[in-house]
mmCIF file of C-alpha atoms in Angstrom:
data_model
loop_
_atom_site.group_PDB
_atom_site.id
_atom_site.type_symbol
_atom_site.label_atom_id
_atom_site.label_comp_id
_atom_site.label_asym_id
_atom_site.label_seq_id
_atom_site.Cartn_x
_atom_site.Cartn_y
_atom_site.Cartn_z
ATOM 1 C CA UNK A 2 0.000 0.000 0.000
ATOM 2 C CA UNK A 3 0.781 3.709 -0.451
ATOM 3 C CA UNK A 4 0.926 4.472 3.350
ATOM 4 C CA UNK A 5 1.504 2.589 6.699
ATOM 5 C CA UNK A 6 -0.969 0.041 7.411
ATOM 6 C CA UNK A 7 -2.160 -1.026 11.321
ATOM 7 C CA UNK A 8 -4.045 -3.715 12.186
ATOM 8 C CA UNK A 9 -6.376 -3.903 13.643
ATOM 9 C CA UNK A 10 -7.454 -0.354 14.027
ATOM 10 C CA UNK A 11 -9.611 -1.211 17.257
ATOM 11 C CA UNK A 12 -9.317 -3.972 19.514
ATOM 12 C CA UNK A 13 -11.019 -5.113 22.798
ATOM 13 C CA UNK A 14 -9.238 -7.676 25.131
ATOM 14 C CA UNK A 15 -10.014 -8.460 28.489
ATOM 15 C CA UNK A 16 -7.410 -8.074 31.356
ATOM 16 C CA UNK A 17 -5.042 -10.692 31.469
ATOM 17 C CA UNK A 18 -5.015 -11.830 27.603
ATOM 18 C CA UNK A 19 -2.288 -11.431 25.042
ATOM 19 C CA UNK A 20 -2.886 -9.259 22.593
ATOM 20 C CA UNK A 21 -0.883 -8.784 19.173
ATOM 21 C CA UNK A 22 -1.060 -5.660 16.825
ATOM 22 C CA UNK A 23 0.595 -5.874 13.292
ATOM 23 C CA UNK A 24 2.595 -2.861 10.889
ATOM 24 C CA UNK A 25 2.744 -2.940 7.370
ATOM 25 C CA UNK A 26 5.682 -0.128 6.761
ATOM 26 C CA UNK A 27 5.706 1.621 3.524
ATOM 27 C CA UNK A 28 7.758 -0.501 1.063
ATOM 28 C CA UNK A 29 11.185 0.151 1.323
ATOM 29 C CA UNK A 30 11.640 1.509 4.432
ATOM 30 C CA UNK A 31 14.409 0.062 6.413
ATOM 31 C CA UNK A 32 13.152 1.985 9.874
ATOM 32 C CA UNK A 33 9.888 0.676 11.583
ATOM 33 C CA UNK A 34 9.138 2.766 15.062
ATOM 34 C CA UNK A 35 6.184 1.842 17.719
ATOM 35 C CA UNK A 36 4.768 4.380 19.997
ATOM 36 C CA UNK A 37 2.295 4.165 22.688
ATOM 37 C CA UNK A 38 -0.137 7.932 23.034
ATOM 38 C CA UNK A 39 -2.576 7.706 26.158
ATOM 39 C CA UNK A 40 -5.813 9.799 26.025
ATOM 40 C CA UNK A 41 -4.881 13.064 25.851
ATOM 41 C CA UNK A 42 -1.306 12.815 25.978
ATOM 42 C CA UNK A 43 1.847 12.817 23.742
ATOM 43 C CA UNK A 44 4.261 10.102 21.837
ATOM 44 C CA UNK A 45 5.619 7.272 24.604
ATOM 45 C CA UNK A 46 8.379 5.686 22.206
ATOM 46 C CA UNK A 47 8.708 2.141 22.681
ATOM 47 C CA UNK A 48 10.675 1.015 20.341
ATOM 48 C CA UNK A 49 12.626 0.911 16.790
ATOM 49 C CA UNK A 50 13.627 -0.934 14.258
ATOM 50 C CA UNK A 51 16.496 -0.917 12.072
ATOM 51 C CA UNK A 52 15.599 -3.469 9.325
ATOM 52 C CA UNK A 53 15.330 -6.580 11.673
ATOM 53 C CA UNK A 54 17.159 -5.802 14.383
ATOM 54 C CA UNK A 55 16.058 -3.612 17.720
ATOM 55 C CA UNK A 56 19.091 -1.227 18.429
ATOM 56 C CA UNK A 57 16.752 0.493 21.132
ATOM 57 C CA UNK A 58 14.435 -1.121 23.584
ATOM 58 C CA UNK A 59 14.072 1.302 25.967
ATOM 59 C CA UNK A 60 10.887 2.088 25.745
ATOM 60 C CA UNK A 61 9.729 -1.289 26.506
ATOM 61 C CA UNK A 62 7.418 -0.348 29.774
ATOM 62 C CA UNK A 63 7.737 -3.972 31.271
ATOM 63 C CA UNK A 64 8.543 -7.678 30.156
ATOM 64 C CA UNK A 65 5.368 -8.225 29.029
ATOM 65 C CA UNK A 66 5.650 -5.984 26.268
ATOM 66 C CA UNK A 67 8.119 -7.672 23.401
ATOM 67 C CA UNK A 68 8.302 -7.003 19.565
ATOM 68 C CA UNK A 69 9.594 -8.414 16.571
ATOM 69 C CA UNK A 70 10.088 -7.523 12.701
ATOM 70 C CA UNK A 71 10.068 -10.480 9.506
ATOM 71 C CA UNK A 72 11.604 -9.958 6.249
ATOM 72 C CA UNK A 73 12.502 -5.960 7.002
ATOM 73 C CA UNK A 74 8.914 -5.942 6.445
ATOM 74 C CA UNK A 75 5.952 -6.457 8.910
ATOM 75 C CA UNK A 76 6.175 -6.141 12.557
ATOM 76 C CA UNK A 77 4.640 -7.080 15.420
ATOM 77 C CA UNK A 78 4.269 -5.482 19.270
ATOM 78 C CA UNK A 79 2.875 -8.262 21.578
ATOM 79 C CA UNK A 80 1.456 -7.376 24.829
ATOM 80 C CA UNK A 81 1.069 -10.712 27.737
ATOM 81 C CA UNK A 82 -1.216 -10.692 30.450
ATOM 82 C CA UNK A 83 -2.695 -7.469 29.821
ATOM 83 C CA UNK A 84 -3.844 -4.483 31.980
ATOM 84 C CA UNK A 85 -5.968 -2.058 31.971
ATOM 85 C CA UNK A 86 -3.460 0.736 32.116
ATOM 86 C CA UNK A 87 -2.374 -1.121 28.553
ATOM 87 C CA UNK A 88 -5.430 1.206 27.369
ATOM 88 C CA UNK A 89 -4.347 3.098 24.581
ATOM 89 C CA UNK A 90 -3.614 3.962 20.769
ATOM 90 C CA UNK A 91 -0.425 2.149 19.785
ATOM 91 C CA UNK A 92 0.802 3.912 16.502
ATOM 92 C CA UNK A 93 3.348 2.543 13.837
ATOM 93 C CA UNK A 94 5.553 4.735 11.982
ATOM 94 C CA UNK A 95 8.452 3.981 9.300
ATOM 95 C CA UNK A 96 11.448 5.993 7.197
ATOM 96 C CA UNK A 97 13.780 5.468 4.892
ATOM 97 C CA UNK A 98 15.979 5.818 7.946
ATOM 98 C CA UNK A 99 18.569 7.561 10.098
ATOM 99 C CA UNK A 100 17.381 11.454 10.274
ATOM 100 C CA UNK A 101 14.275 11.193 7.642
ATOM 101 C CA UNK A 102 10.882 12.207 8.324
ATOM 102 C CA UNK A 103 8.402 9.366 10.229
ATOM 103 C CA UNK A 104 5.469 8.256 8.256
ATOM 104 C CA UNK A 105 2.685 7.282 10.955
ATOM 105 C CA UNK A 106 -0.406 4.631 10.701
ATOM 106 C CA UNK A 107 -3.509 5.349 12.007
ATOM 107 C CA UNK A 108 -3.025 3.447 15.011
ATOM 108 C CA UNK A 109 -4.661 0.545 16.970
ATOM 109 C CA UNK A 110 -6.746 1.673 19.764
ATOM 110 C CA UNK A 111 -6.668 -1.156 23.010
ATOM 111 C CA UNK A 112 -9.319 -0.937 25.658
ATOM 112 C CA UNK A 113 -8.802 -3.334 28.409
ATOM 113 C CA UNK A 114 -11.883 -4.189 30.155
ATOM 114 C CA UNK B 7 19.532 14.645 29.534
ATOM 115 C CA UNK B 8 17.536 15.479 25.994
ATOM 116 C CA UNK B 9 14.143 17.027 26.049
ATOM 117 C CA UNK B 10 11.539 18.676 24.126
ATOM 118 C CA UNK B 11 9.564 21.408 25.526
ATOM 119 C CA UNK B 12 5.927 22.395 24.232
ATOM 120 C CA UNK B 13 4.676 24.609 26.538
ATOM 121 C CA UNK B 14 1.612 25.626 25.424
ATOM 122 C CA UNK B 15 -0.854 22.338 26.159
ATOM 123 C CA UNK B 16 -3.641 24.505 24.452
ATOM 124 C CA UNK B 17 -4.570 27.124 22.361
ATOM 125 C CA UNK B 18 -7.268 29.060 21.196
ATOM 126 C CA UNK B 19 -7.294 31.432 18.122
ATOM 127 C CA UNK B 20 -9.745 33.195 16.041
ATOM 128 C CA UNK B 21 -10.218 32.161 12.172
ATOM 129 C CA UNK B 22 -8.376 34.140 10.511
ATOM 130 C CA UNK B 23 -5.981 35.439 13.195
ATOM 131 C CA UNK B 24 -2.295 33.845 13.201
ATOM 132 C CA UNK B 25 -0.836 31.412 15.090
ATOM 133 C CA UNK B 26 2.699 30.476 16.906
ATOM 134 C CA UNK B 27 3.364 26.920 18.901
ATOM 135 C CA UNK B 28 6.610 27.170 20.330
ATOM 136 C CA UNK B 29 8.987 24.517 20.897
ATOM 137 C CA UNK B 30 12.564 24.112 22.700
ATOM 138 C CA UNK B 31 14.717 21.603 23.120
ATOM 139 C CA UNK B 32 17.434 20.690 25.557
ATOM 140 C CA UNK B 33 20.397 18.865 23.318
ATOM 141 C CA UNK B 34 24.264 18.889 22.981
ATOM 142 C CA UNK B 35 24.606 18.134 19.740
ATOM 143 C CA UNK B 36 23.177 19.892 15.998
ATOM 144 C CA UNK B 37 19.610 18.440 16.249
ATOM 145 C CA UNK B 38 16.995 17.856 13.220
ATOM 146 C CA UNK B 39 14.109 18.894 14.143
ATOM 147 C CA UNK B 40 10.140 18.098 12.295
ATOM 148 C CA UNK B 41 6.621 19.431 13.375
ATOM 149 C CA UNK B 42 3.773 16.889 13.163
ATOM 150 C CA UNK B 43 -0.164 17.631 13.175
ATOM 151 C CA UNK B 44 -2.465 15.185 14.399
ATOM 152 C CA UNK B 45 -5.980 15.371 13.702
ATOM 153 C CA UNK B 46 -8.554 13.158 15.907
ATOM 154 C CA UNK B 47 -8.198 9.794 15.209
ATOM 155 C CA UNK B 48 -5.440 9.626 13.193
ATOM 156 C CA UNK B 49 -1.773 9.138 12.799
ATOM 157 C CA UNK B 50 0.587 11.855 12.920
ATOM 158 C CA UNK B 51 1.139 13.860 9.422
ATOM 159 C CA UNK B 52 4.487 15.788 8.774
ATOM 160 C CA UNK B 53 4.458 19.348 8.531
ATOM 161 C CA UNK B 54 7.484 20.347 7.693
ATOM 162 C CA UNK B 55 11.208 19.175 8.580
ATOM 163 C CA UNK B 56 14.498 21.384 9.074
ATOM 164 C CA UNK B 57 17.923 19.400 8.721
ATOM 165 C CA UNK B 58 20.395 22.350 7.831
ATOM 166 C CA UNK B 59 20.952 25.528 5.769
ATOM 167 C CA UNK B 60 18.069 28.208 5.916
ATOM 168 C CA UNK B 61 16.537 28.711 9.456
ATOM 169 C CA UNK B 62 12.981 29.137 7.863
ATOM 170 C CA UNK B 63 11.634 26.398 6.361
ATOM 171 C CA UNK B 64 8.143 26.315 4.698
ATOM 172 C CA UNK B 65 5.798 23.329 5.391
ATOM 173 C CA UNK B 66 2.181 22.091 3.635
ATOM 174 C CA UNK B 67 -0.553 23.956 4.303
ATOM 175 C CA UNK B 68 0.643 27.538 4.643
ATOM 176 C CA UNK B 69 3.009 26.854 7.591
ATOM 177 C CA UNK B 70 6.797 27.588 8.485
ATOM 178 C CA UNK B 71 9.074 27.285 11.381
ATOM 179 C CA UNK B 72 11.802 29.158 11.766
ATOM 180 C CA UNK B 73 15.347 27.294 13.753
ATOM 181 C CA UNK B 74 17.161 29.804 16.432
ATOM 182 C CA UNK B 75 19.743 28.164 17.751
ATOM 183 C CA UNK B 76 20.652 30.492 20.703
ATOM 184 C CA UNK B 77 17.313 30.421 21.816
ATOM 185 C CA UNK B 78 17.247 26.330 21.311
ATOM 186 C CA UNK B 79 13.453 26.979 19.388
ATOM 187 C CA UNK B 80 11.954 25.735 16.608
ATOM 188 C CA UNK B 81 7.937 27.611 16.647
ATOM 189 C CA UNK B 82 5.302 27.017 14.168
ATOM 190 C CA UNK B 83 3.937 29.738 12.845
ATOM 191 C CA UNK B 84 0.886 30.689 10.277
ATOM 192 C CA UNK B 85 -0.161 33.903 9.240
ATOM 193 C CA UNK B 86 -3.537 33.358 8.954
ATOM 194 C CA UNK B 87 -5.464 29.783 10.139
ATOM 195 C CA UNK B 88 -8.266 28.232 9.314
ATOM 196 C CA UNK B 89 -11.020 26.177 10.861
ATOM 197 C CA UNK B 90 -9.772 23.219 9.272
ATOM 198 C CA UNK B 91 -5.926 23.625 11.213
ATOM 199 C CA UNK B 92 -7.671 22.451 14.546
ATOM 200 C CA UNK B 93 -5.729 19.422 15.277
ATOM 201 C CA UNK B 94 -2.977 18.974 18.107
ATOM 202 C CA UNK B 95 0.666 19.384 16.839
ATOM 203 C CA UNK B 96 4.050 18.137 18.071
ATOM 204 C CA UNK B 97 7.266 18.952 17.718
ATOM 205 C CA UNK B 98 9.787 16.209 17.450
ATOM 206 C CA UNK B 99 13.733 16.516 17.652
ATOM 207 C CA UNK B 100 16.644 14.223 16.808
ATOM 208 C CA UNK B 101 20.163 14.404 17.023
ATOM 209 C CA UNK B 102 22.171 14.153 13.811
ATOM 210 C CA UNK B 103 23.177 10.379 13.013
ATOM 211 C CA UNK B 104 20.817 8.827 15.454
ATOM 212 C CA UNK B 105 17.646 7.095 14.813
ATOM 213 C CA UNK B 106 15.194 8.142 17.892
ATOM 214 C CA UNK B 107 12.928 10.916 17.764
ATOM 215 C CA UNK B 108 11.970 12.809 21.002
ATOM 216 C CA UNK B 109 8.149 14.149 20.340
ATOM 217 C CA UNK B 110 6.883 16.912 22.566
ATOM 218 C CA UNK B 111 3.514 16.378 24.851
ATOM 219 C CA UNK B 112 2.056 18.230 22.101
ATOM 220 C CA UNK B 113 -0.305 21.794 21.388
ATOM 221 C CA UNK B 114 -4.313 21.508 21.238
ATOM 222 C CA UNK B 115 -5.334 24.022 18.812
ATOM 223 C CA UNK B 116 -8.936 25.335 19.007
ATOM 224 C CA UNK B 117 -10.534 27.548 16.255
ATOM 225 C CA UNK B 118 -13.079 29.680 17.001
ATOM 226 C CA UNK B 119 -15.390 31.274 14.027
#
């Protein structure tokens, strides 16, 4: 596709299940990003991506959060056991890489019940 | 440690009138610096994006920032806004040859007829 593509763009979990959201970066781009925004608030990075590998994890906010990217390609955030202060919109972005300007998804929006 | 300041958490302007968000930063290196508008519901869109070379840099939709380094800013400025511009807005910085972006908490921007 033309832009970044997040899946799904709403999902509703209860506490304590694993949840999974998926990015589809813009072809070609070699640098995937995940951020977490809580209602009403700004960017929380989490994480980034420089084709497969994670250089920076230190945004990770516990154990339970892990991520992973295939084939310089898709990527996944996986959250375990969840909670309800997991309640957000997790948002994908991507670039062509080191100092280029982030192209964002729409986001997933998690509500934890 | 590297920040980004946005100091303003909301706004309110007129239609028509014109508009500044500030921005400053907190970084010991040259920095790259982009402005992002976020609309509800969506991902973040790029504004505009300053690297190097002239301070003022024009963005879509009728804005520009303007770099001052001895004042470590980088506001947003339009000259004349529309109903249509109400949307939050963050700044993000970078430090030259590194991947992570720092985004501000971000500017609520209210029009009002």
């Amino acid at each position: 596709g033309a832009g970044v593509s997040q899946s799904p763009s709403n999902k509703v979990t209860e506490k304590g299940k694993d949840v999974e959201l998926r990015c589809d970066p813009i072809s070609g781009h070699t640098a995937l990003y995940w951020y977490r925004q809580r209602l009403g608030q700004g960017l929380e990075f989490l994480i980034y991506f420089q084709g497969n590998s994670a250089p920076d994890k230190s945004g990770l906010p516990s154990d339970r959060f892990s991520a992973e990217r295939t084939g310089e390609s898709v990527s996944t955030l996986t959250i375990q056991r969840t909670q309800q202060e997991d309640s957000a919109v997790y948002l994908c972005a991507s670039s062509l890489g080191v100092e280029q300007p982030q192209h964002f998804g729409d986001g997933t929006r998690l509500s934890i019940l | 440690a590297q920040s980004v300041t946005q100091p303003d958490i909301h706004i309110t302007v007129s239609e028509g009138a014109s508009l500044e968000l500030r921005c400053n930063y907190s970084y010991g290196a040259t920095p790259y610096l982009f402005w992002y508008v976020q609309s509800p519901g969506q991902g973040l869109q790029l504004l505009l994006k300053y690297f190097s070379g002239d301070t003022l840099v024009q963005g879509i939709k009728g804005f520009e920032a303007e770099f001052k380094r001895s004042q470590s800013s980088f506001n947003l400025r339009k000259p004349s806004v529309h109903w249509s511009d109400a949307a939050e807005y963050f700044c993000a910085v970078g430090v030259r040859g590194y991947q992570k972006v720092t985004f501000g908490t971000g500017t609520k921007l209210q029009v009002i007829p």
